[in-house]
mmCIF file of C-alpha atoms and ligand atoms in Angstrom:
data_model
loop_
_atom_site.group_PDB
_atom_site.id
_atom_site.type_symbol
_atom_site.label_atom_id
_atom_site.label_comp_id
_atom_site.label_asym_id
_atom_site.label_seq_id
_atom_site.Cartn_x
_atom_site.Cartn_y
_atom_site.Cartn_z
ATOM 1 C CA UNK A 18 54.303 80.269 -5.668
ATOM 2 C CA UNK A 19 56.615 78.245 -7.812
ATOM 3 C CA UNK A 20 56.937 74.586 -6.902
ATOM 4 C CA UNK A 21 60.082 72.579 -7.343
ATOM 5 C CA UNK A 22 60.089 69.768 -9.905
ATOM 6 C CA UNK A 23 59.591 66.985 -7.365
ATOM 7 C CA UNK A 24 56.647 68.786 -5.738
ATOM 8 C CA UNK A 25 55.024 69.430 -9.096
ATOM 9 C CA UNK A 26 55.548 65.816 -10.142
ATOM 10 C CA UNK A 27 53.761 64.584 -7.014
ATOM 11 C CA UNK A 28 50.721 66.675 -7.934
ATOM 12 C CA UNK A 29 50.877 65.623 -11.593
ATOM 13 C CA UNK A 30 50.999 61.966 -10.572
ATOM 14 C CA UNK A 31 47.818 62.407 -8.509
ATOM 15 C CA UNK A 32 46.017 63.350 -11.715
ATOM 16 C CA UNK A 33 47.278 60.190 -13.403
ATOM 17 C CA UNK A 34 50.189 61.696 -15.328
ATOM 18 C CA UNK A 35 53.019 59.192 -15.423
ATOM 19 C CA UNK A 36 56.259 60.381 -13.871
ATOM 20 C CA UNK A 37 59.505 58.410 -13.565
ATOM 21 C CA UNK A 38 60.182 56.572 -10.311
ATOM 22 C CA UNK A 39 62.306 58.846 -8.183
ATOM 23 C CA UNK A 40 64.029 59.366 -4.862
ATOM 24 C CA UNK A 41 64.462 62.749 -3.232
ATOM 25 C CA UNK A 42 67.756 63.091 -1.391
ATOM 26 C CA UNK A 43 69.083 65.938 0.693
ATOM 27 C CA UNK A 44 72.660 64.769 0.969
ATOM 28 C CA UNK A 45 74.733 61.920 -0.344
ATOM 29 C CA UNK A 46 74.321 60.089 2.981
ATOM 30 C CA UNK A 47 70.584 59.952 2.425
ATOM 31 C CA UNK A 48 71.148 58.300 -0.910
ATOM 32 C CA UNK A 49 72.833 55.444 0.938
ATOM 33 C CA UNK A 50 69.510 54.716 2.636
ATOM 34 C CA UNK A 51 67.948 54.230 -0.782
ATOM 35 C CA UNK A 52 70.750 52.371 -2.563
ATOM 36 C CA UNK A 53 68.658 49.181 -2.754
ATOM 37 C CA UNK A 54 66.064 50.976 -4.848
ATOM 38 C CA UNK A 55 68.598 52.121 -7.415
ATOM 39 C CA UNK A 56 69.140 49.426 -10.001
ATOM 40 C CA UNK A 57 69.673 50.736 -13.508
ATOM 41 C CA UNK A 58 70.679 54.028 -15.056
ATOM 42 C CA UNK A 59 69.483 57.202 -13.382
ATOM 43 C CA UNK A 60 69.295 60.941 -13.902
ATOM 44 C CA UNK A 61 70.353 63.119 -10.975
ATOM 45 C CA UNK A 62 68.444 66.400 -11.039
ATOM 46 C CA UNK A 63 69.177 69.495 -8.947
ATOM 47 C CA UNK A 64 65.973 70.683 -7.241
ATOM 48 C CA UNK A 65 66.481 74.414 -7.578
ATOM 49 C CA UNK A 66 64.101 77.170 -8.526
ATOM 50 C CA UNK A 67 65.932 77.912 -11.771
ATOM 51 C CA UNK A 68 64.994 77.383 -15.417
ATOM 52 C CA UNK A 69 67.300 75.670 -17.904
ATOM 53 C CA UNK A 70 69.039 73.483 -15.358
ATOM 54 C CA UNK A 71 70.138 71.054 -18.048
ATOM 55 C CA UNK A 72 72.259 73.640 -19.821
ATOM 56 C CA UNK A 73 73.537 75.017 -16.517
ATOM 57 C CA UNK A 74 74.865 71.622 -15.405
ATOM 58 C CA UNK A 75 72.020 70.768 -13.048
ATOM 59 C CA UNK A 76 70.966 67.538 -14.756
ATOM 60 C CA UNK A 77 73.521 64.735 -14.694
ATOM 61 C CA UNK A 78 73.477 61.136 -15.857
ATOM 62 C CA UNK A 79 74.652 58.393 -13.510
ATOM 63 C CA UNK A 80 74.243 54.760 -12.574
ATOM 64 C CA UNK A 81 74.318 52.819 -9.329
ATOM 65 C CA UNK A 82 78.096 53.008 -9.127
ATOM 66 C CA UNK A 83 78.378 56.733 -9.768
ATOM 67 C CA UNK A 84 75.177 58.108 -8.236
ATOM 68 C CA UNK A 85 76.689 59.168 -4.907
ATOM 69 C CA UNK A 86 79.653 60.862 -6.528
ATOM 70 C CA UNK A 87 77.346 62.582 -9.015
ATOM 71 C CA UNK A 88 75.000 63.850 -6.314
ATOM 72 C CA UNK A 89 77.957 65.052 -4.281
ATOM 73 C CA UNK A 90 79.131 66.974 -7.327
ATOM 74 C CA UNK A 91 75.754 68.735 -7.536
ATOM 75 C CA UNK A 92 75.695 69.499 -3.801
ATOM 76 C CA UNK A 93 79.047 71.199 -4.109
ATOM 77 C CA UNK A 94 78.066 73.501 -6.980
ATOM 78 C CA UNK A 95 75.567 76.252 -7.591
ATOM 79 C CA UNK A 96 73.181 76.308 -10.534
ATOM 80 C CA UNK A 97 72.972 79.874 -11.846
ATOM 81 C CA UNK A 98 74.097 80.989 -8.397
ATOM 82 C CA UNK A 99 71.592 78.881 -6.446
ATOM 83 C CA UNK A 100 73.101 76.264 -4.092
ATOM 84 C CA UNK A 101 71.756 72.740 -4.482
ATOM 85 C CA UNK A 102 70.092 71.481 -1.283
ATOM 86 C CA UNK A 103 68.237 68.525 -2.738
ATOM 87 C CA UNK A 104 68.475 66.274 -5.728
ATOM 88 C CA UNK A 105 65.876 64.085 -7.385
ATOM 89 C CA UNK A 106 67.295 60.746 -8.494
ATOM 90 C CA UNK A 107 65.103 59.272 -11.178
ATOM 91 C CA UNK A 108 65.233 56.099 -13.178
ATOM 92 C CA UNK A 109 66.477 57.171 -16.570
ATOM 93 C CA UNK A 110 63.882 57.118 -19.321
ATOM 94 C CA UNK A 111 64.668 55.703 -22.708
ATOM 95 C CA UNK A 112 63.445 58.783 -24.542
ATOM 96 C CA UNK A 113 62.176 58.354 -28.108
ATOM 97 C CA UNK A 114 60.694 61.813 -28.637
ATOM 98 C CA UNK A 115 60.449 65.038 -26.609
ATOM 99 C CA UNK A 116 57.290 67.165 -26.798
ATOM 100 C CA UNK A 117 56.532 70.467 -25.127
ATOM 101 C CA UNK A 118 53.253 71.372 -23.443
ATOM 102 C CA UNK A 119 52.407 74.390 -21.372
ATOM 103 C CA UNK A 120 49.144 75.780 -19.988
ATOM 104 C CA UNK A 121 48.686 79.335 -18.837
ATOM 105 C CA UNK A 122 46.087 82.114 -18.873
ATOM 106 C CA UNK A 123 45.661 84.198 -21.995
ATOM 107 C CA UNK A 124 44.884 87.517 -20.340
ATOM 108 C CA UNK A 125 43.679 89.192 -23.518
ATOM 109 C CA UNK A 126 41.153 86.424 -24.227
ATOM 110 C CA UNK A 127 40.429 85.720 -20.565
ATOM 111 C CA UNK A 128 40.756 82.035 -21.265
ATOM 112 C CA UNK A 129 43.248 79.263 -20.658
ATOM 113 C CA UNK A 130 45.705 78.774 -23.464
ATOM 114 C CA UNK A 131 47.543 75.550 -24.179
ATOM 115 C CA UNK A 132 50.814 75.632 -26.078
ATOM 116 C CA UNK A 133 52.211 72.517 -27.695
ATOM 117 C CA UNK A 134 55.304 71.747 -29.745
ATOM 118 C CA UNK A 135 56.374 68.568 -31.502
ATOM 119 C CA UNK A 136 59.996 69.525 -30.861
ATOM 120 C CA UNK A 137 60.233 69.972 -27.118
ATOM 121 C CA UNK A 138 63.271 69.811 -24.882
ATOM 122 C CA UNK A 139 65.996 72.174 -23.873
ATOM 123 C CA UNK A 140 66.060 74.159 -27.109
ATOM 124 C CA UNK A 141 62.380 75.080 -27.148
ATOM 125 C CA UNK A 142 63.009 78.828 -26.849
ATOM 126 C CA UNK A 143 65.387 78.918 -29.829
ATOM 127 C CA UNK A 144 63.132 76.612 -31.835
ATOM 128 C CA UNK A 145 60.162 78.874 -31.201
ATOM 129 C CA UNK A 146 62.118 81.940 -32.260
ATOM 130 C CA UNK A 147 63.463 80.390 -35.435
ATOM 131 C CA UNK A 148 60.253 78.758 -36.547
ATOM 132 C CA UNK A 149 57.086 80.652 -35.797
ATOM 133 C CA UNK A 150 54.785 77.696 -36.355
ATOM 134 C CA UNK A 151 56.854 75.361 -34.155
ATOM 135 C CA UNK A 152 54.434 76.013 -31.319
ATOM 136 C CA UNK A 153 50.705 75.571 -31.769
ATOM 137 C CA UNK A 154 48.173 77.000 -29.367
ATOM 138 C CA UNK A 155 44.500 76.669 -28.550
ATOM 139 C CA UNK A 156 42.084 78.675 -26.423
ATOM 140 C CA UNK A 157 38.800 77.462 -25.000
ATOM 141 C CA UNK A 158 36.264 78.291 -22.347
ATOM 142 C CA UNK A 159 37.574 77.946 -18.802
ATOM 143 C CA UNK A 160 34.185 76.528 -17.801
ATOM 144 C CA UNK A 161 34.808 73.267 -19.652
ATOM 145 C CA UNK A 162 35.843 70.347 -17.442
ATOM 146 C CA UNK A 163 38.003 68.881 -20.204
ATOM 147 C CA UNK A 164 39.861 70.106 -23.225
ATOM 148 C CA UNK A 165 37.483 69.394 -26.136
ATOM 149 C CA UNK A 166 38.676 66.370 -28.119
ATOM 150 C CA UNK A 167 38.716 68.091 -31.499
ATOM 151 C CA UNK A 168 40.909 70.861 -30.088
ATOM 152 C CA UNK A 169 43.267 68.305 -28.533
ATOM 153 C CA UNK A 170 43.667 66.620 -31.909
ATOM 154 C CA UNK A 171 44.262 69.954 -33.619
ATOM 155 C CA UNK A 172 46.815 70.896 -30.956
ATOM 156 C CA UNK A 173 48.747 67.646 -30.814
ATOM 157 C CA UNK A 174 48.808 66.868 -34.537
ATOM 158 C CA UNK A 175 50.386 63.497 -35.147
ATOM 159 C CA UNK A 176 51.450 62.912 -31.558
ATOM 160 C CA UNK A 177 50.186 59.639 -30.016
ATOM 161 C CA UNK A 178 46.784 59.583 -28.321
ATOM 162 C CA UNK A 179 48.425 59.078 -24.936
ATOM 163 C CA UNK A 180 50.070 62.484 -25.372
ATOM 164 C CA UNK A 181 46.641 64.038 -25.905
ATOM 165 C CA UNK A 182 45.391 62.314 -22.782
ATOM 166 C CA UNK A 183 48.304 63.716 -20.775
ATOM 167 C CA UNK A 184 47.623 67.240 -22.025
ATOM 168 C CA UNK A 185 44.060 66.914 -20.747
ATOM 169 C CA UNK A 186 45.302 65.595 -17.394
ATOM 170 C CA UNK A 187 47.643 68.569 -17.159
ATOM 171 C CA UNK A 188 44.631 70.806 -17.753
ATOM 172 C CA UNK A 189 42.960 69.157 -14.744
ATOM 173 C CA UNK A 190 46.020 69.951 -12.602
ATOM 174 C CA UNK A 191 45.987 73.511 -13.915
ATOM 175 C CA UNK A 192 42.351 74.022 -12.880
ATOM 176 C CA UNK A 193 42.403 72.175 -9.564
ATOM 177 C CA UNK A 194 45.581 73.817 -8.368
ATOM 178 C CA UNK A 195 44.627 77.362 -9.409
ATOM 179 C CA UNK A 196 47.798 77.455 -11.464
ATOM 180 C CA UNK A 197 49.242 80.371 -13.368
ATOM 181 C CA UNK A 198 51.427 77.941 -15.253
ATOM 182 C CA UNK A 199 51.522 74.168 -15.660
ATOM 183 C CA UNK A 200 54.217 72.889 -17.964
ATOM 184 C CA UNK A 201 55.844 69.646 -19.031
ATOM 185 C CA UNK A 202 59.045 70.030 -21.029
ATOM 186 C CA UNK A 203 59.921 67.515 -22.148
ATOM 187 C CA UNK A 204 56.819 65.341 -22.262
ATOM 188 C CA UNK A 205 58.339 62.192 -23.684
ATOM 189 C CA UNK A 206 57.472 58.967 -25.414
ATOM 190 C CA UNK A 207 59.409 55.854 -24.403
ATOM 191 C CA UNK A 208 59.030 52.159 -25.311
ATOM 192 C CA UNK A 209 57.138 51.976 -22.018
ATOM 193 C CA UNK A 210 54.657 54.771 -22.787
ATOM 194 C CA UNK A 211 54.399 58.483 -22.162
ATOM 195 C CA UNK A 212 56.111 60.225 -19.218
ATOM 196 C CA UNK A 213 56.479 63.723 -17.818
ATOM 197 C CA UNK A 214 60.283 63.942 -17.709
ATOM 198 C CA UNK A 215 60.143 67.414 -16.176
ATOM 199 C CA UNK A 216 57.424 69.354 -14.362
ATOM 200 C CA UNK A 217 56.749 72.977 -13.630
ATOM 201 C CA UNK A 218 53.846 74.403 -11.639
ATOM 202 C CA UNK A 219 53.245 77.956 -10.462
ATOM 203 C CA UNK A 220 50.294 78.396 -8.130
ATOM 204 C CA UNK A 221 48.487 81.716 -7.941
ATOM 205 C CA UNK A 222 49.411 83.272 -4.580
ATOM 206 C CA UNK A 223 45.846 84.562 -4.251
ATOM 207 C CA UNK A 224 44.613 80.977 -4.014
ATOM 208 C CA UNK A 225 47.087 79.690 -1.449
ATOM 209 C CA UNK A 226 44.516 79.707 1.351
ATOM 210 C CA UNK A 227 42.092 77.669 -0.747
ATOM 211 C CA UNK A 228 44.937 75.329 -1.659
ATOM 212 C CA UNK A 229 45.734 74.844 2.022
ATOM 213 C CA UNK A 230 49.211 76.298 1.638
ATOM 214 C CA UNK A 231 50.530 78.566 4.406
ATOM 215 C CA UNK A 232 50.399 82.179 3.278
ATOM 216 C CA UNK A 233 53.074 83.647 5.498
ATOM 217 C CA UNK A 234 55.023 85.569 2.878
ATOM 218 C CA UNK A 235 57.876 86.342 5.229
ATOM 219 C CA UNK A 236 58.921 82.717 5.627
ATOM 220 C CA UNK A 237 62.381 81.955 4.313
ATOM 221 C CA UNK A 238 62.811 78.858 2.199
ATOM 222 C CA UNK A 239 64.423 77.199 5.209
ATOM 223 C CA UNK A 240 61.470 78.041 7.408
ATOM 224 C CA UNK A 241 59.103 76.581 4.834
ATOM 225 C CA UNK A 242 61.214 73.450 4.801
ATOM 226 C CA UNK A 243 61.079 73.266 8.614
ATOM 227 C CA UNK A 244 57.318 73.573 8.487
ATOM 228 C CA UNK A 245 57.147 70.539 6.244
ATOM 229 C CA UNK A 246 58.911 68.443 8.869
ATOM 230 C CA UNK A 247 56.745 69.902 11.631
ATOM 231 C CA UNK A 248 59.666 71.575 13.423
ATOM 232 C CA UNK A 249 59.203 74.813 15.317
ATOM 233 C CA UNK A 250 61.953 76.809 13.685
ATOM 234 C CA UNK A 251 62.977 80.427 13.704
ATOM 235 C CA UNK A 252 66.079 81.585 11.907
ATOM 236 C CA UNK A 253 68.184 84.150 13.786
ATOM 237 C CA UNK A 254 71.458 85.783 12.838
ATOM 238 C CA UNK A 255 73.982 84.466 15.369
ATOM 239 C CA UNK A 256 76.657 81.809 14.950
ATOM 240 C CA UNK A 257 75.481 79.048 17.308
ATOM 241 C CA UNK A 258 72.959 76.650 15.834
ATOM 242 C CA UNK A 259 70.490 75.233 18.338
ATOM 243 C CA UNK A 260 68.536 71.999 18.237
ATOM 244 C CA UNK A 261 66.464 71.046 21.256
ATOM 245 C CA UNK A 262 63.308 69.131 22.083
ATOM 246 C CA UNK A 263 60.456 70.907 23.736
ATOM 247 C CA UNK A 264 59.979 74.651 23.493
ATOM 248 C CA UNK A 265 61.058 75.155 27.122
ATOM 249 C CA UNK A 266 64.380 73.360 26.841
ATOM 250 C CA UNK A 267 65.157 74.956 23.499
ATOM 251 C CA UNK A 268 64.291 78.441 24.771
ATOM 252 C CA UNK A 269 66.413 77.856 27.877
ATOM 253 C CA UNK A 270 69.324 76.892 25.616
ATOM 254 C CA UNK A 271 68.941 80.179 23.751
ATOM 255 C CA UNK A 272 68.824 82.095 27.032
ATOM 256 C CA UNK A 273 71.983 80.424 28.237
ATOM 257 C CA UNK A 274 73.789 81.266 25.000
ATOM 258 C CA UNK A 275 72.818 84.887 25.479
ATOM 259 C CA UNK A 276 73.917 84.708 29.142
ATOM 260 C CA UNK A 277 77.399 83.551 28.172
ATOM 261 C CA UNK A 278 77.732 86.253 25.515
ATOM 262 C CA UNK A 279 77.042 84.142 22.433
ATOM 263 C CA UNK A 280 74.457 84.594 19.700
ATOM 264 C CA UNK A 281 72.059 81.888 18.549
ATOM 265 C CA UNK A 282 71.650 81.229 14.832
ATOM 266 C CA UNK A 283 68.219 79.680 15.223
ATOM 267 C CA UNK A 284 65.577 78.159 17.428
ATOM 268 C CA UNK A 285 64.703 74.601 16.418
ATOM 269 C CA UNK A 286 62.444 72.389 18.477
ATOM 270 C CA UNK A 287 62.304 68.918 16.908
ATOM 271 C CA UNK A 288 59.228 68.047 18.967
ATOM 272 C CA UNK A 289 58.451 64.864 20.839
ATOM 273 C CA UNK A 290 59.532 61.353 19.868
ATOM 274 C CA UNK A 291 61.911 62.433 17.125
ATOM 275 C CA UNK A 292 63.494 59.507 15.275
ATOM 276 C CA UNK A 293 66.877 59.470 13.570
ATOM 277 C CA UNK A 294 65.486 60.721 10.277
ATOM 278 C CA UNK A 295 63.886 63.785 11.849
ATOM 279 C CA UNK A 296 67.050 64.544 13.767
ATOM 280 C CA UNK A 297 69.065 64.215 10.580
ATOM 281 C CA UNK A 298 66.771 66.674 8.769
ATOM 282 C CA UNK A 299 67.017 69.063 11.727
ATOM 283 C CA UNK A 300 70.816 68.972 11.643
ATOM 284 C CA UNK A 301 70.853 69.536 7.865
ATOM 285 C CA UNK A 302 68.485 72.454 8.219
ATOM 286 C CA UNK A 303 70.484 74.202 10.923
ATOM 287 C CA UNK A 304 73.814 73.455 9.241
ATOM 288 C CA UNK A 305 72.421 75.226 6.191
ATOM 289 C CA UNK A 306 71.900 78.526 8.042
ATOM 290 C CA UNK A 307 74.702 80.616 6.519
ATOM 291 C CA UNK A 308 75.906 82.197 9.768
ATOM 292 C CA UNK A 309 76.269 78.903 11.685
ATOM 293 C CA UNK A 310 79.742 78.030 12.969
ATOM 294 C CA UNK A 311 78.827 75.372 15.532
ATOM 295 C CA UNK A 312 75.689 73.443 16.431
ATOM 296 C CA UNK A 313 74.537 72.695 19.971
ATOM 297 C CA UNK A 314 72.243 69.681 20.265
ATOM 298 C CA UNK A 315 70.525 69.694 23.636
ATOM 299 C CA UNK A 316 68.040 66.849 23.891
ATOM 300 C CA UNK A 317 66.300 65.167 26.735
ATOM 301 C CA UNK A 318 65.313 61.581 26.061
ATOM 302 C CA UNK A 319 61.830 60.691 27.200
ATOM 303 C CA UNK A 320 59.781 59.190 24.427
ATOM 304 C CA UNK A 321 62.646 60.398 22.275
ATOM 305 C CA UNK A 322 65.428 57.816 22.360
ATOM 306 C CA UNK A 323 68.934 59.199 22.599
ATOM 307 C CA UNK A 324 70.388 56.399 20.452
ATOM 308 C CA UNK A 325 68.023 57.453 17.651
ATOM 309 C CA UNK A 326 69.185 61.028 18.151
ATOM 310 C CA UNK A 327 72.802 59.896 17.876
ATOM 311 C CA UNK A 328 72.078 57.961 14.696
ATOM 312 C CA UNK A 329 70.431 61.032 13.193
ATOM 313 C CA UNK A 330 73.383 63.252 14.002
ATOM 314 C CA UNK A 331 75.775 60.717 12.505
ATOM 315 C CA UNK A 332 73.632 60.233 9.387
ATOM 316 C CA UNK A 333 73.567 63.993 8.832
ATOM 317 C CA UNK A 334 77.367 64.002 8.774
ATOM 318 C CA UNK A 335 77.648 67.762 8.475
ATOM 319 C CA UNK A 336 80.991 69.513 8.354
ATOM 320 C CA UNK A 337 80.237 72.152 11.001
ATOM 321 C CA UNK A 338 81.138 70.937 14.510
ATOM 322 C CA UNK A 339 78.242 69.491 16.514
ATOM 323 C CA UNK A 340 78.433 69.558 20.310
ATOM 324 C CA UNK A 341 76.008 67.232 22.011
ATOM 325 C CA UNK A 342 74.301 66.954 25.339
ATOM 326 C CA UNK A 343 71.877 64.076 25.554
ATOM 327 C CA UNK A 344 70.299 62.729 28.698
ATOM 328 C CA UNK A 345 67.549 60.237 29.463
ATOM 329 C CA UNK A 346 66.287 57.214 27.550
ATOM 330 C CA UNK A 347 69.131 55.226 25.950
ATOM 331 C CA UNK A 348 71.594 58.073 26.553
ATOM 332 C CA UNK A 349 74.400 55.591 27.245
ATOM 333 C CA UNK A 350 74.000 53.923 23.874
ATOM 334 C CA UNK A 351 73.671 57.297 22.151
ATOM 335 C CA UNK A 352 76.892 58.517 23.702
ATOM 336 C CA UNK A 353 78.695 55.337 22.750
ATOM 337 C CA UNK A 354 77.644 55.723 19.075
ATOM 338 C CA UNK A 355 78.664 59.363 18.990
ATOM 339 C CA UNK A 356 81.996 58.889 20.723
ATOM 340 C CA UNK A 357 82.851 56.135 18.223
ATOM 341 C CA UNK A 358 82.518 58.783 15.511
ATOM 342 C CA UNK A 359 84.490 61.367 17.434
ATOM 343 C CA UNK A 360 81.665 63.749 18.354
ATOM 344 C CA UNK A 361 82.185 66.078 21.277
ATOM 345 C CA UNK A 362 79.822 65.415 24.175
ATOM 346 C CA UNK A 363 79.398 67.185 27.463
ATOM 347 C CA UNK A 364 77.254 66.235 30.422
ATOM 348 C CA UNK A 365 75.327 69.393 31.114
ATOM 349 C CA UNK A 366 73.581 72.065 29.200
ATOM 350 C CA UNK A 367 75.797 74.631 30.865
ATOM 351 C CA UNK A 368 78.908 72.912 29.532
ATOM 352 C CA UNK A 369 77.751 72.540 25.937
ATOM 353 C CA UNK A 370 76.678 76.133 25.740
ATOM 354 C CA UNK A 371 79.890 77.447 27.271
ATOM 355 C CA UNK A 372 81.898 75.304 24.890
ATOM 356 C CA UNK A 373 79.959 76.596 21.878
ATOM 357 C CA UNK A 374 80.413 80.215 22.943
ATOM 358 C CA UNK A 375 84.125 79.540 23.371
ATOM 359 C CA UNK A 376 84.416 77.951 19.891
ATOM 360 C CA UNK A 377 82.661 80.872 18.201
ATOM 361 C CA UNK A 378 84.704 83.410 20.127
HETATM 362 P P1 GDP B 430 65.573 71.667 -17.375
HETATM 363 O O1 GDP B 430 66.810 71.868 -18.203
HETATM 364 O O2 GDP B 430 65.635 72.449 -16.085
HETATM 365 O O3 GDP B 430 64.323 71.976 -18.119
HETATM 366 O O4 GDP B 430 65.553 70.135 -16.941
HETATM 367 P P2 GDP B 430 64.819 68.859 -17.581
HETATM 368 O O5 GDP B 430 64.248 68.059 -16.492
HETATM 369 O O6 GDP B 430 63.880 69.248 -18.661
HETATM 370 O O7 GDP B 430 66.037 68.042 -18.186
HETATM 371 C C1 GDP B 430 66.816 68.569 -19.236
HETATM 372 C C2 GDP B 430 67.031 67.529 -20.324
HETATM 373 O O8 GDP B 430 67.634 66.373 -19.765
HETATM 374 C C3 GDP B 430 65.738 67.017 -20.960
HETATM 375 O O9 GDP B 430 65.290 67.842 -21.991
HETATM 376 C C4 GDP B 430 66.149 65.657 -21.453
HETATM 377 O O10 GDP B 430 66.710 65.756 -22.748
HETATM 378 C C5 GDP B 430 67.236 65.238 -20.484
HETATM 379 N N1 GDP B 430 66.651 64.247 -19.575
HETATM 380 C C6 GDP B 430 65.946 64.457 -18.452
HETATM 381 N N2 GDP B 430 65.527 63.284 -17.910
HETATM 382 C C7 GDP B 430 65.975 62.321 -18.730
HETATM 383 C C8 GDP B 430 65.865 60.877 -18.758
HETATM 384 O O11 GDP B 430 65.254 60.246 -17.878
HETATM 385 N N3 GDP B 430 66.464 60.221 -19.779
HETATM 386 C C9 GDP B 430 67.162 60.868 -20.754
HETATM 387 N N4 GDP B 430 67.726 60.147 -21.723
HETATM 388 N N5 GDP B 430 67.281 62.205 -20.783
HETATM 389 C C10 GDP B 430 66.696 62.923 -19.797
HETATM 390 MN MN1 MN B 431 62.671 70.988 -18.680
#
């Protein structure tokens, strides 16, 4: 399983590898929530499972004034055909030198192998082809808890000691995470020390159980995402997106869609006590289902507050029409917020479903 850069960086940081301060954002509206944290220059990085993002236009420079526009630009493009769902906004490093380090298994020697290059960065492949000795490598016993110091020095040549330390930390990640590949390109020096500017980690699928990662191979990327938020989510192939709370209410919404001749695009139960952020993520998720033409939000406020629900829907700001039925705690306030923004609301579940079926034909 290949992790995205931001996921890999979280694991690297746990081993003490320094990574730039960053914010993960799903849509430009989410960036607004974090604007206070953005002070200086930043790099906006598409979180897609694609190599060579830099050359494919997936890494853009910005500052506080241009960050939203820049992120929006990434959200509206594809990187090597992959749509951008999330971006990582990182404080821009003042890079002095870019190194390359990569750890994998040398199958022939049945040992880990560490590759290192003084000239890392986006041109590493070409560099390696042109100059055979541009990349150095070392092998050693996989039973050792650390990379032996003398081998580190041989591998890293004149690179600063902190670079050697980082290589050893990356080896710890590689072992602990049962990785097939752990890579930092570029691993950089800055006036403020050494940083992993990029991160790549592929975990051996055979170890997913041990790593506590769900092994359901049939999950779509969207379903994996839903799992992270703790939503019960099943993607279907109809045109009406469904967001409900409680399995019963959500299932009943699906039944009613079927009854009126429509087809549901998903089942999504946000669970109890959902706040605006969860609702926003739910709306994003369902809006991302390719077949969706309209979204029905059918929520009953108990512990869940309808004004929070409304705020979440508004924060999501998706372009597909959202038809809302909310009832219960703070429903009045929720309706007021939504009507201010021009959302369509109907009083009963029957009405919202009929309306959605009508819209989708
Ligand atoms: P990749 O193309 O998918 O490997 O994406 P990277 O994360 O490696 O970024 C590509 C290139 O962007 C790097 O090699 C750097 O040269 C540049 N880059 C990334 N982050 C920063 C940064 O914080 N500051 C500067 N100056 N350049 C950066
Ligand atoms: Mn890179």
